[in-house]
mmCIF file of C-alpha atoms and ligand atoms in Angstrom:
data_model
loop_
_atom_site.group_PDB
_atom_site.id
_atom_site.type_symbol
_atom_site.label_atom_id
_atom_site.label_comp_id
_atom_site.label_asym_id
_atom_site.label_seq_id
_atom_site.Cartn_x
_atom_site.Cartn_y
_atom_site.Cartn_z
ATOM 1 C CA MET Y 1 -0.035 0.128 0.009
ATOM 2 C CA ILE Y 2 1.254 3.362 -0.851
ATOM 3 C CA SER Y 3 1.434 5.920 2.071
ATOM 4 C CA SER Y 4 1.055 9.422 2.146
ATOM 5 C CA PHE Y 5 1.100 12.550 4.137
ATOM 6 C CA VAL Y 6 -0.857 15.740 3.731
ATOM 7 C CA ILE Y 7 0.793 18.765 4.469
ATOM 8 C CA THR Y 8 -1.144 21.694 5.174
ATOM 9 C CA GLY Y 9 -0.874 25.238 6.954
ATOM 10 C CA PHE Y 10 -1.704 28.929 6.251
ATOM 11 C CA LEU Y 11 0.167 30.975 3.212
ATOM 12 C CA GLY Y 12 3.974 31.104 3.868
ATOM 13 C CA VAL Y 13 4.310 29.167 7.075
ATOM 14 C CA GLY Y 14 6.915 26.852 5.208
ATOM 15 C CA LYS Y 15 5.350 23.958 3.781
ATOM 16 C CA THR Y 16 7.529 23.740 0.880
ATOM 17 C CA THR Y 17 10.402 24.630 2.905
ATOM 18 C CA MET Y 18 9.532 21.263 5.017
ATOM 19 C CA LEU Y 19 9.244 19.570 1.890
ATOM 20 C CA THR Y 20 12.431 20.533 0.338
ATOM 21 C CA ASN Y 21 14.693 20.346 3.744
ATOM 22 C CA SER Y 22 13.104 17.522 5.500
ATOM 23 C CA VAL Y 23 11.559 14.723 3.454
ATOM 24 C CA LYS Y 24 14.034 13.846 0.680
ATOM 25 C CA GLU Y 25 16.887 13.175 3.041
ATOM 26 C CA ASN Y 26 14.465 11.170 5.768
ATOM 27 C CA PHE Y 27 13.406 8.690 3.120
ATOM 28 C CA SER Y 28 16.528 8.607 0.839
ATOM 29 C CA ASP Y 29 15.616 4.954 0.387
ATOM 30 C CA LYS Y 30 11.921 5.579 -0.854
ATOM 31 C CA LYS Y 31 10.669 6.387 -3.762
ATOM 32 C CA ILE Y 32 8.554 9.901 -3.185
ATOM 33 C CA ALA Y 33 6.610 11.433 -5.164
ATOM 34 C CA ILE Y 34 5.204 15.278 -4.473
ATOM 35 C CA ILE Y 35 1.762 16.710 -5.254
ATOM 36 C CA VAL Y 36 1.434 20.334 -4.805
ATOM 37 C CA ASN Y 37 -1.366 22.757 -5.081
ATOM 38 C CA GLU Y 38 -0.606 26.474 -5.034
ATOM 39 C CA PHE Y 39 -2.768 29.530 -4.406
ATOM 40 C CA GLY Y 40 -2.838 31.291 -7.809
ATOM 41 C CA ASP Y 41 -2.444 30.058 -11.270
ATOM 42 C CA ILE Y 42 1.248 30.213 -11.443
ATOM 43 C CA GLY Y 43 3.064 27.546 -9.995
ATOM 44 C CA VAL Y 44 6.417 28.457 -8.303
ATOM 45 C CA ASP Y 45 6.531 25.979 -5.542
ATOM 46 C CA SER Y 46 6.739 23.178 -8.103
ATOM 47 C CA LYS Y 47 9.631 24.613 -9.895
ATOM 48 C CA ILE Y 48 11.311 24.843 -6.289
ATOM 49 C CA LEU Y 49 10.667 21.395 -5.658
ATOM 50 C CA LYS Y 50 11.772 20.192 -8.654
ATOM 51 C CA ASN Y 51 15.382 21.154 -7.580
ATOM 52 C CA VAL Y 52 15.201 18.309 -4.694
ATOM 53 C CA HIS Y 53 12.426 15.862 -5.819
ATOM 54 C CA SER Y 54 12.231 13.954 -9.073
ATOM 55 C CA GLU Y 55 8.435 13.597 -9.442
ATOM 56 C CA VAL Y 56 6.499 16.666 -8.787
ATOM 57 C CA LEU Y 57 2.980 17.030 -9.848
ATOM 58 C CA GLU Y 58 1.221 20.435 -9.794
ATOM 59 C CA ILE Y 59 -2.204 21.000 -9.440
ATOM 60 C CA SER Y 60 -2.788 25.019 -9.902
ATOM 61 C CA GLU Y 61 -5.808 27.066 -10.290
ATOM 62 C CA GLY Y 62 -8.373 26.380 -7.391
ATOM 63 C CA CYS Y 63 -8.394 24.799 -4.304
ATOM 64 C CA ILE Y 64 -8.368 20.901 -4.523
ATOM 65 C CA CYS Y 65 -10.296 20.440 -1.440
ATOM 66 C CA CYS Y 66 -13.365 21.897 -3.138
ATOM 67 C CA GLN Y 67 -13.967 22.306 -7.009
ATOM 68 C CA LEU Y 68 -10.501 20.424 -8.018
ATOM 69 C CA ALA Y 69 -11.470 17.167 -6.148
ATOM 70 C CA GLN Y 70 -11.654 15.393 -9.360
ATOM 71 C CA GLU Y 71 -8.589 16.858 -10.972
ATOM 72 C CA PHE Y 72 -6.863 15.744 -7.415
ATOM 73 C CA GLU Y 73 -7.887 12.318 -7.696
ATOM 74 C CA ALA Y 74 -6.833 12.136 -11.497
ATOM 75 C CA GLY Y 75 -3.499 13.703 -10.603
ATOM 76 C CA VAL Y 76 -2.768 11.311 -7.924
ATOM 77 C CA ARG Y 77 -3.738 8.376 -10.183
ATOM 78 C CA GLU Y 78 -1.213 9.786 -13.026
ATOM 79 C CA ILE Y 79 1.534 10.324 -10.793
ATOM 80 C CA ILE Y 80 1.090 6.413 -9.543
ATOM 81 C CA GLU Y 81 1.031 5.215 -12.914
ATOM 82 C CA LYS Y 82 3.925 7.200 -14.132
ATOM 83 C CA TYR Y 83 6.078 6.527 -11.347
ATOM 84 C CA ASP Y 84 5.051 4.142 -8.972
ATOM 85 C CA PRO Y 85 5.640 5.808 -5.841
ATOM 86 C CA GLU Y 86 5.827 4.471 -2.409
ATOM 87 C CA MET Y 87 5.025 7.695 -0.360
ATOM 88 C CA ILE Y 88 3.268 10.587 -1.755
ATOM 89 C CA PHE Y 89 3.344 13.709 -0.184
ATOM 90 C CA VAL Y 90 0.707 16.519 -0.956
ATOM 91 C CA GLU Y 91 1.077 20.306 -0.078
ATOM 92 C CA THR Y 92 -2.096 21.808 -0.114
ATOM 93 C CA SER Y 93 -2.498 25.256 -0.834
ATOM 94 C CA GLY Y 94 -2.741 27.613 2.062
ATOM 95 C CA ALA Y 95 -6.661 27.780 1.049
ATOM 96 C CA SER Y 96 -7.419 24.518 1.552
ATOM 97 C CA GLU Y 97 -8.805 22.346 4.200
ATOM 98 C CA PRO Y 98 -6.904 19.111 4.724
ATOM 99 C CA PHE Y 99 -9.710 16.761 5.703
ATOM 100 C CA PRO Y 100 -11.615 16.397 2.192
ATOM 101 C CA ILE Y 101 -8.013 15.479 0.909
ATOM 102 C CA PHE Y 102 -7.127 13.089 3.791
ATOM 103 C CA LEU Y 103 -10.733 11.448 2.505
ATOM 104 C CA SER Y 104 -9.872 11.378 -1.361
ATOM 105 C CA LEU Y 105 -6.766 9.714 -0.520
ATOM 106 C CA GLN Y 106 -8.345 7.051 1.241
ATOM 107 C CA ASN Y 107 -10.948 6.535 -1.139
ATOM 108 C CA MET Y 108 -8.290 5.956 -3.580
ATOM 109 C CA GLY Y 109 -6.600 3.217 -1.503
ATOM 110 C CA ILE Y 110 -3.675 5.016 -0.224
ATOM 111 C CA SER Y 111 -3.062 4.828 3.431
ATOM 112 C CA VAL Y 112 -2.743 8.461 4.981
ATOM 113 C CA ASP Y 113 0.226 8.364 7.723
ATOM 114 C CA GLY Y 114 -0.525 11.683 9.115
ATOM 115 C CA VAL Y 115 -1.951 15.330 8.189
ATOM 116 C CA ILE Y 116 0.580 17.902 8.916
ATOM 117 C CA CYS Y 117 -0.248 21.497 9.905
ATOM 118 C CA VAL Y 118 2.659 23.828 9.489
ATOM 119 C CA VAL Y 119 2.310 26.713 11.851
ATOM 120 C CA ASP Y 120 4.353 30.018 11.450
ATOM 121 C CA SER Y 121 5.213 30.478 14.926
ATOM 122 C CA LYS Y 122 6.285 34.463 14.838
ATOM 123 C CA ASN Y 123 3.393 35.255 12.501
ATOM 124 C CA PHE Y 124 0.698 33.205 13.709
ATOM 125 C CA ASP Y 125 -1.120 35.737 15.548
ATOM 126 C CA THR Y 126 -1.682 37.855 12.182
ATOM 127 C CA TYR Y 127 -3.431 34.927 10.493
ATOM 128 C CA LYS Y 128 -5.339 32.968 13.463
ATOM 129 C CA GLU Y 129 -8.575 34.638 13.096
ATOM 130 C CA ASN Y 130 -9.075 33.060 9.535
ATOM 131 C CA SER Y 131 -11.105 30.416 9.561
ATOM 132 C CA THR Y 132 -9.599 28.096 7.167
ATOM 133 C CA ALA Y 133 -6.459 28.118 9.143
ATOM 134 C CA LYS Y 134 -8.556 26.985 12.521
ATOM 135 C CA TYR Y 135 -9.667 24.237 10.301
ATOM 136 C CA GLN Y 136 -6.416 23.302 9.111
ATOM 137 C CA LEU Y 137 -5.308 22.826 12.655
ATOM 138 C CA GLY Y 138 -8.362 21.117 13.861
ATOM 139 C CA GLY Y 139 -8.061 18.562 10.693
ATOM 140 C CA SER Y 140 -4.421 17.604 11.317
ATOM 141 C CA ASN Y 141 -2.771 15.189 13.727
ATOM 142 C CA ILE Y 142 0.954 16.296 13.516
ATOM 143 C CA ILE Y 143 1.406 19.970 14.361
ATOM 144 C CA ILE Y 144 4.812 21.661 13.491
ATOM 145 C CA LEU Y 145 5.809 24.833 15.057
ATOM 146 C CA ASN Y 146 8.151 26.411 12.459
ATOM 147 C CA LYS Y 147 9.950 29.411 12.106
ATOM 148 C CA THR Y 148 11.204 28.869 15.966
ATOM 149 C CA ASP Y 149 14.376 31.022 15.079
ATOM 150 C CA LEU Y 150 12.001 33.840 14.942
ATOM 151 C CA VAL Y 151 10.554 33.556 18.259
ATOM 152 C CA THR Y 152 11.769 33.563 22.013
ATOM 153 C CA GLU Y 153 11.423 30.454 24.158
ATOM 154 C CA GLU Y 154 8.673 32.241 25.943
ATOM 155 C CA GLU Y 155 6.822 33.113 22.895
ATOM 156 C CA LEU Y 156 7.110 29.631 21.740
ATOM 157 C CA LYS Y 157 5.628 28.112 25.126
ATOM 158 C CA ALA Y 158 2.854 30.348 24.973
ATOM 159 C CA LEU Y 159 1.542 29.719 21.200
ATOM 160 C CA GLU Y 160 1.990 25.851 22.180
ATOM 161 C CA ILE Y 161 -0.563 26.593 25.047
ATOM 162 C CA GLU Y 162 -2.791 28.610 22.344
ATOM 163 C CA LEU Y 163 -2.691 26.096 19.977
ATOM 164 C CA ILE Y 164 -3.580 23.262 22.088
ATOM 165 C CA GLU Y 165 -6.653 25.496 23.034
ATOM 166 C CA LEU Y 166 -7.375 25.943 19.473
ATOM 167 C CA LYS Y 167 -7.048 22.206 18.559
ATOM 168 C CA GLU Y 168 -9.304 21.200 21.186
ATOM 169 C CA GLU Y 169 -12.072 23.635 19.992
ATOM 170 C CA TYR Y 170 -11.748 22.901 16.206
ATOM 171 C CA ASN Y 171 -10.745 19.611 16.200
ATOM 172 C CA ILE Y 172 -12.408 17.407 13.327
ATOM 173 C CA LYS Y 173 -15.304 15.541 14.946
ATOM 174 C CA ASN Y 174 -17.613 12.683 13.603
ATOM 175 C CA THR Y 175 -20.846 14.697 13.498
ATOM 176 C CA MET Y 176 -22.730 11.396 14.592
ATOM 177 C CA THR Y 177 -20.708 10.765 17.840
ATOM 178 C CA ASP Y 178 -19.666 13.710 18.535
ATOM 179 C CA LYS Y 179 -15.945 11.989 19.102
ATOM 180 C CA PRO Y 180 -12.743 13.464 17.487
ATOM 181 C CA ILE Y 181 -11.452 11.874 14.249
ATOM 182 C CA PHE Y 182 -7.911 11.984 15.486
ATOM 183 C CA LYS Y 183 -7.472 10.418 18.720
ATOM 184 C CA ASN Y 184 -4.287 11.558 19.389
ATOM 185 C CA TYR Y 185 -2.019 14.574 18.109
ATOM 186 C CA VAL Y 186 1.388 15.459 18.080
ATOM 187 C CA ILE Y 187 3.710 19.047 18.347
ATOM 188 C CA HIS Y 188 6.877 19.225 17.139
ATOM 189 C CA LYS Y 189 9.357 22.146 16.595
ATOM 190 C CA ALA Y 190 11.025 23.046 13.642
ATOM 191 C CA LYS Y 191 13.589 25.896 12.070
ATOM 192 C CA GLN Y 192 13.426 25.806 8.311
ATOM 193 C CA GLY Y 193 11.168 23.099 8.172
ATOM 194 C CA ILE Y 194 13.629 20.367 9.499
ATOM 195 C CA VAL Y 195 11.790 17.649 11.429
ATOM 196 C CA ALA Y 196 13.411 14.287 12.498
ATOM 197 C CA LYS Y 197 12.201 11.482 10.840
ATOM 198 C CA GLU Y 198 10.205 10.179 13.758
ATOM 199 C CA VAL Y 199 7.828 13.011 12.983
ATOM 200 C CA PHE Y 200 6.596 10.811 10.146
ATOM 201 C CA GLU Y 201 5.751 7.886 11.904
ATOM 202 C CA GLY Y 202 2.425 7.652 12.350
ATOM 203 C CA VAL Y 203 0.510 8.654 15.238
ATOM 204 C CA TYR Y 204 -2.498 6.963 14.521
ATOM 205 C CA LYS Y 205 -4.254 3.779 12.839
ATOM 206 C CA VAL Y 206 -5.769 4.461 9.755
ATOM 207 C CA GLU Y 207 -8.546 2.127 9.932
ATOM 208 C CA GLU Y 208 -9.821 3.815 13.169
ATOM 209 C CA VAL Y 209 -10.051 7.125 11.135
ATOM 210 C CA ALA Y 210 -11.826 5.213 8.202
ATOM 211 C CA GLU Y 211 -14.615 4.147 10.598
ATOM 212 C CA PHE Y 212 -14.741 7.629 11.920
ATOM 213 C CA ALA Y 213 -14.548 9.452 8.613
ATOM 214 C CA LYS Y 214 -17.769 8.314 7.010
ATOM 215 C CA ASN Y 215 -19.993 11.058 8.752
ATOM 216 C CA VAL Y 216 -17.801 13.748 7.922
ATOM 217 C CA THR Y 217 -18.788 16.629 5.767
ATOM 218 C CA HIS Y 218 -16.924 19.429 4.196
ATOM 219 C CA LEU Y 219 -16.797 22.599 6.079
ATOM 220 C CA GLY Y 220 -17.149 25.857 4.406
ATOM 221 C CA HIS Y 221 -14.278 28.000 4.293
ATOM 222 C CA THR Y 222 -13.877 31.647 3.314
ATOM 223 C CA LEU Y 223 -10.431 31.974 2.801
ATOM 224 C CA LYS Y 224 -10.485 31.974 -0.894
ATOM 225 C CA ASP Y 225 -13.080 34.679 -1.104
ATOM 226 C CA SER Y 226 -11.309 37.203 1.152
ATOM 227 C CA ILE Y 227 -7.641 36.318 -0.331
ATOM 228 C CA THR Y 228 -6.693 36.922 -3.812
ATOM 229 C CA GLN Y 229 -3.612 37.306 -6.111
ATOM 230 C CA LYS Y 230 -2.463 39.331 -8.917
ATOM 231 C CA VAL Y 231 0.440 38.575 -11.229
ATOM 232 C CA ALA Y 232 2.821 41.547 -12.550
ATOM 233 C CA TYR Y 233 5.512 41.147 -14.822
ATOM 234 C CA LEU Y 234 8.848 42.747 -14.898
ATOM 235 C CA LYS Y 235 9.508 44.688 -18.236
ATOM 236 C CA GLU Y 236 12.997 43.915 -18.227
ATOM 237 C CA ASP Y 237 16.100 42.486 -15.810
ATOM 238 C CA ILE Y 238 16.269 44.454 -12.718
ATOM 239 C CA ASN Y 239 19.017 45.173 -9.850
ATOM 240 C CA PHE Y 240 18.993 43.395 -6.887
ATOM 241 C CA ASN Y 241 18.150 46.841 -5.104
ATOM 242 C CA ASP Y 242 15.169 47.279 -6.983
ATOM 243 C CA VAL Y 243 13.636 43.838 -5.866
ATOM 244 C CA ASP Y 244 14.489 44.891 -2.479
ATOM 245 C CA GLU Y 245 12.815 48.019 -3.160
ATOM 246 C CA ILE Y 246 9.872 46.728 -4.227
ATOM 247 C CA LEU Y 247 9.356 44.417 -1.434
ATOM 248 C CA LYS Y 248 9.846 47.109 1.057
ATOM 249 C CA ASN Y 249 6.661 49.031 -0.445
ATOM 250 C CA VAL Y 250 4.532 45.998 -0.331
ATOM 251 C CA PRO Y 251 1.742 46.732 2.040
ATOM 252 C CA GLU Y 252 1.029 44.842 5.029
ATOM 253 C CA SER Y 253 -2.475 43.759 3.582
ATOM 254 C CA ILE Y 254 -0.530 41.623 0.772
ATOM 255 C CA TYR Y 255 1.411 39.087 3.189
ATOM 256 C CA ARG Y 256 2.682 36.998 0.688
ATOM 257 C CA VAL Y 257 4.746 37.129 -2.647
ATOM 258 C CA LYS Y 258 6.480 35.028 -4.823
ATOM 259 C CA GLY Y 259 8.383 35.591 -7.782
ATOM 260 C CA ILE Y 260 11.099 34.475 -10.408
ATOM 261 C CA VAL Y 261 13.184 37.101 -11.576
ATOM 262 C CA LYS Y 262 15.971 37.806 -13.623
ATOM 263 C CA VAL Y 263 18.578 40.077 -12.163
ATOM 264 C CA LYS Y 264 21.577 42.064 -13.646
ATOM 265 C CA ASP Y 265 25.041 40.506 -13.603
ATOM 266 C CA VAL Y 266 23.291 37.213 -12.039
ATOM 267 C CA PRO Y 267 23.320 34.267 -14.281
ATOM 268 C CA ASN Y 268 20.564 32.180 -12.943
ATOM 269 C CA ALA Y 269 16.963 33.475 -11.976
ATOM 270 C CA ILE Y 270 16.323 34.225 -8.717
ATOM 271 C CA PHE Y 271 12.995 32.848 -6.686
ATOM 272 C CA ILE Y 272 11.638 35.391 -4.226
ATOM 273 C CA ASN Y 273 9.678 34.218 -1.454
ATOM 274 C CA TYR Y 274 8.310 36.806 0.934
ATOM 275 C CA SER Y 275 6.026 36.323 3.817
ATOM 276 C CA PHE Y 276 4.515 38.713 6.550
ATOM 277 C CA GLY Y 277 7.512 41.044 5.881
ATOM 278 C CA ASP Y 278 10.378 38.663 5.551
ATOM 279 C CA ALA Y 279 11.799 37.573 2.389
ATOM 280 C CA SER Y 280 14.511 34.988 1.252
ATOM 281 C CA PHE Y 281 16.080 34.125 -2.025
ATOM 282 C CA GLU Y 282 17.007 31.430 -3.887
ATOM 283 C CA GLU Y 283 18.927 30.528 -7.151
ATOM 284 C CA LEU Y 284 16.652 28.833 -9.783
ATOM 285 C CA PHE Y 285 18.539 26.920 -12.745
ATOM 286 C CA ASP Y 286 17.153 26.843 -16.335
ATOM 287 C CA TYR Y 287 14.435 29.329 -16.001
ATOM 288 C CA GLU Y 288 13.669 30.743 -19.162
ATOM 289 C CA ASP Y 289 10.241 32.020 -19.069
ATOM 290 C CA LYS Y 290 9.018 35.807 -18.264
ATOM 291 C CA SER Y 291 10.166 37.616 -14.593
ATOM 292 C CA LEU Y 292 6.950 37.667 -12.441
ATOM 293 C CA LEU Y 293 5.835 38.653 -9.055
ATOM 294 C CA ILE Y 294 2.329 37.197 -7.767
ATOM 295 C CA PHE Y 295 1.180 39.077 -4.639
ATOM 296 C CA ILE Y 296 -1.221 37.287 -2.737
ATOM 297 C CA GLY Y 297 -3.398 38.968 0.088
ATOM 298 C CA GLU Y 298 -6.456 41.215 1.022
ATOM 299 C CA ASN Y 299 -7.246 44.001 -1.516
ATOM 300 C CA VAL Y 300 -4.556 42.987 -4.098
ATOM 301 C CA GLU Y 301 -6.126 44.691 -6.520
ATOM 302 C CA LYS Y 302 -5.985 48.154 -5.656
ATOM 303 C CA GLU Y 303 -2.739 47.416 -3.839
ATOM 304 C CA VAL Y 304 -0.685 46.329 -6.780
ATOM 305 C CA THR Y 305 -2.204 49.004 -8.880
ATOM 306 C CA GLU Y 306 -0.506 51.659 -6.689
ATOM 307 C CA LEU Y 307 3.105 49.409 -6.751
ATOM 308 C CA THR Y 308 2.711 49.557 -10.479
ATOM 309 C CA LYS Y 309 2.439 53.589 -10.453
ATOM 310 C CA LYS Y 310 5.481 53.307 -7.981
ATOM 311 C CA PHE Y 311 7.438 50.973 -10.092
ATOM 312 C CA ASP Y 312 7.265 51.456 -13.278
ATOM 313 C CA ILE Y 313 9.334 48.272 -14.123
ATOM 314 C CA LEU Y 314 6.136 46.373 -12.823
ATOM 315 C CA ASN Y 315 3.515 45.503 -15.821
ATOM 316 C CA VAL Y 316 -0.012 43.987 -14.736
ATOM 317 C CA PRO Y 317 -1.760 42.414 -17.692
ATOM 318 C CA LYS Y 318 -5.159 43.927 -17.922
ATOM 319 C CA PHE Y 319 -7.748 40.821 -18.896
ATOM 320 C CA SER Y 320 -5.876 37.187 -19.477
ATOM 321 C CA ILE Y 321 -4.751 35.140 -16.742
ATOM 322 C CA THR Y 322 -1.204 33.533 -18.040
ATOM 323 C CA LYS Y 323 0.113 30.481 -17.317
ATOM 324 C CA SER Y 324 3.680 29.613 -16.795
HETATM 325 N N1 LIG F 1 13.200 32.739 9.747
HETATM 326 C C1 LIG F 1 12.492 31.292 8.830
HETATM 327 N N2 LIG F 1 12.183 31.444 7.657
HETATM 328 C C2 LIG F 1 11.466 30.305 7.077
HETATM 329 C C3 LIG F 1 11.505 29.233 7.890
HETATM 330 N N3 LIG F 1 10.506 28.153 7.279
HETATM 331 C C4 LIG F 1 10.343 28.880 6.021
HETATM 332 N N4 LIG F 1 10.959 30.152 6.156
HETATM 333 C C5 LIG F 1 10.876 31.124 5.066
HETATM 334 O O1 LIG F 1 9.259 31.430 4.690
HETATM 335 C C6 LIG F 1 9.020 31.566 3.495
HETATM 336 C C7 LIG F 1 7.550 31.024 3.179
HETATM 337 O O2 LIG F 1 8.175 29.401 3.126
HETATM 338 P P1 LIG F 1 7.452 28.465 2.261
HETATM 339 O O3 LIG F 1 8.078 27.032 2.469
HETATM 340 O O4 LIG F 1 7.325 28.687 0.778
HETATM 341 O O5 LIG F 1 6.100 28.671 2.865
HETATM 342 P P2 LIG F 1 4.688 27.437 2.211
HETATM 343 O O6 LIG F 1 4.025 27.626 3.313
HETATM 344 O O7 LIG F 1 5.134 26.468 1.074
HETATM 345 O O8 LIG F 1 3.903 28.666 1.242
HETATM 346 P P3 LIG F 1 2.682 28.954 0.466
HETATM 347 O O9 LIG F 1 2.935 27.421 -0.346
HETATM 348 O O10 LIG F 1 2.414 29.810 -0.602
HETATM 349 O O11 LIG F 1 1.637 28.699 1.064
HETATM 350 C C8 LIG F 1 10.296 31.349 2.767
HETATM 351 O O12 LIG F 1 10.751 32.662 2.129
HETATM 352 C C9 LIG F 1 10.991 30.819 3.484
HETATM 353 O O13 LIG F 1 12.267 30.819 3.597
HETATM 354 C C10 LIG F 1 11.995 29.103 9.457
HETATM 355 O O14 LIG F 1 11.872 28.212 10.164
HETATM 356 N N5 LIG F 1 12.930 30.080 9.791
HETATM 357 MG MG1 LIG F 2 4.783 26.477 -0.816
#
């Protein structure tokens, strides 16, 4: 039986980082396939993941827990046929709830060994009121407090207490019996998504969950409605300082920027990863497409228009959604 993990968590918390930094080295003896569903229609995570993992399937445009369930199942079948993996990791978009994906995998005869919710220890306060974020916590059985390098011990302790309370409140339950679906859950801490192999050693028995899962319905969630994305292309190669300057001008309501840009005097393209005010950069090999920045947040339309006024280099297509 193929085993799988679902990785959930709000936008920018470190899901892809965990997949690139932890998964391969812990399972070097296994054939791993990754499925990634990104918020927005241009997948940059898949490009990053392909640097590390050989088999990456990208499902873009929409949320796999709602309108893309069929595409998701078709994608899983495709990757199994082509690659015959022993393990599948599914990175869900920050807008998805994990439970429907969990059920889809089980319906396909794939064992789900864990639903991992990655939490941003530094920025949890900023997004914790979002209902999807709460359901992501409630629908998981492995909680990873990531970005621990950005908080103090005390802050981390306080966060852990808060998370336990929220987990109890939002713990996914069987609607008939009112009993929690996951009997147990564990909390681990991580920096740069680096966790030990034990994290992936299941904490519950699948059969028990399957029994419970029959009566669970998909809860409505609001993230997709309130959060949108806008892509801006760069008219030409720019200086690294200009990238920095653009990021400094990103308003608070845009809390996620991902992009790939060609920078003058640097041979390879640079992958830009910005979340909640912090940015990281990575070289990306063999990227030949246009330079672009994807802005994700609230009011993006208005805010990105402001940015294009300020930075002439940014060009926002008026009508079409362009796929990479
Ligand atoms: N300081 C610090 N930064 C981190 C850590 N983990 C991830 N990051 C940074 O956080 C940003 C977002 O990380 P990703 O792994 O892309 O987050 P994600 O959850 O996959 O994001 P989406 O797929 O867009 O929802 C990147 O800039 C990472 O470098 C960490 O432990 N500490
Ligand atoms: Mg990601």
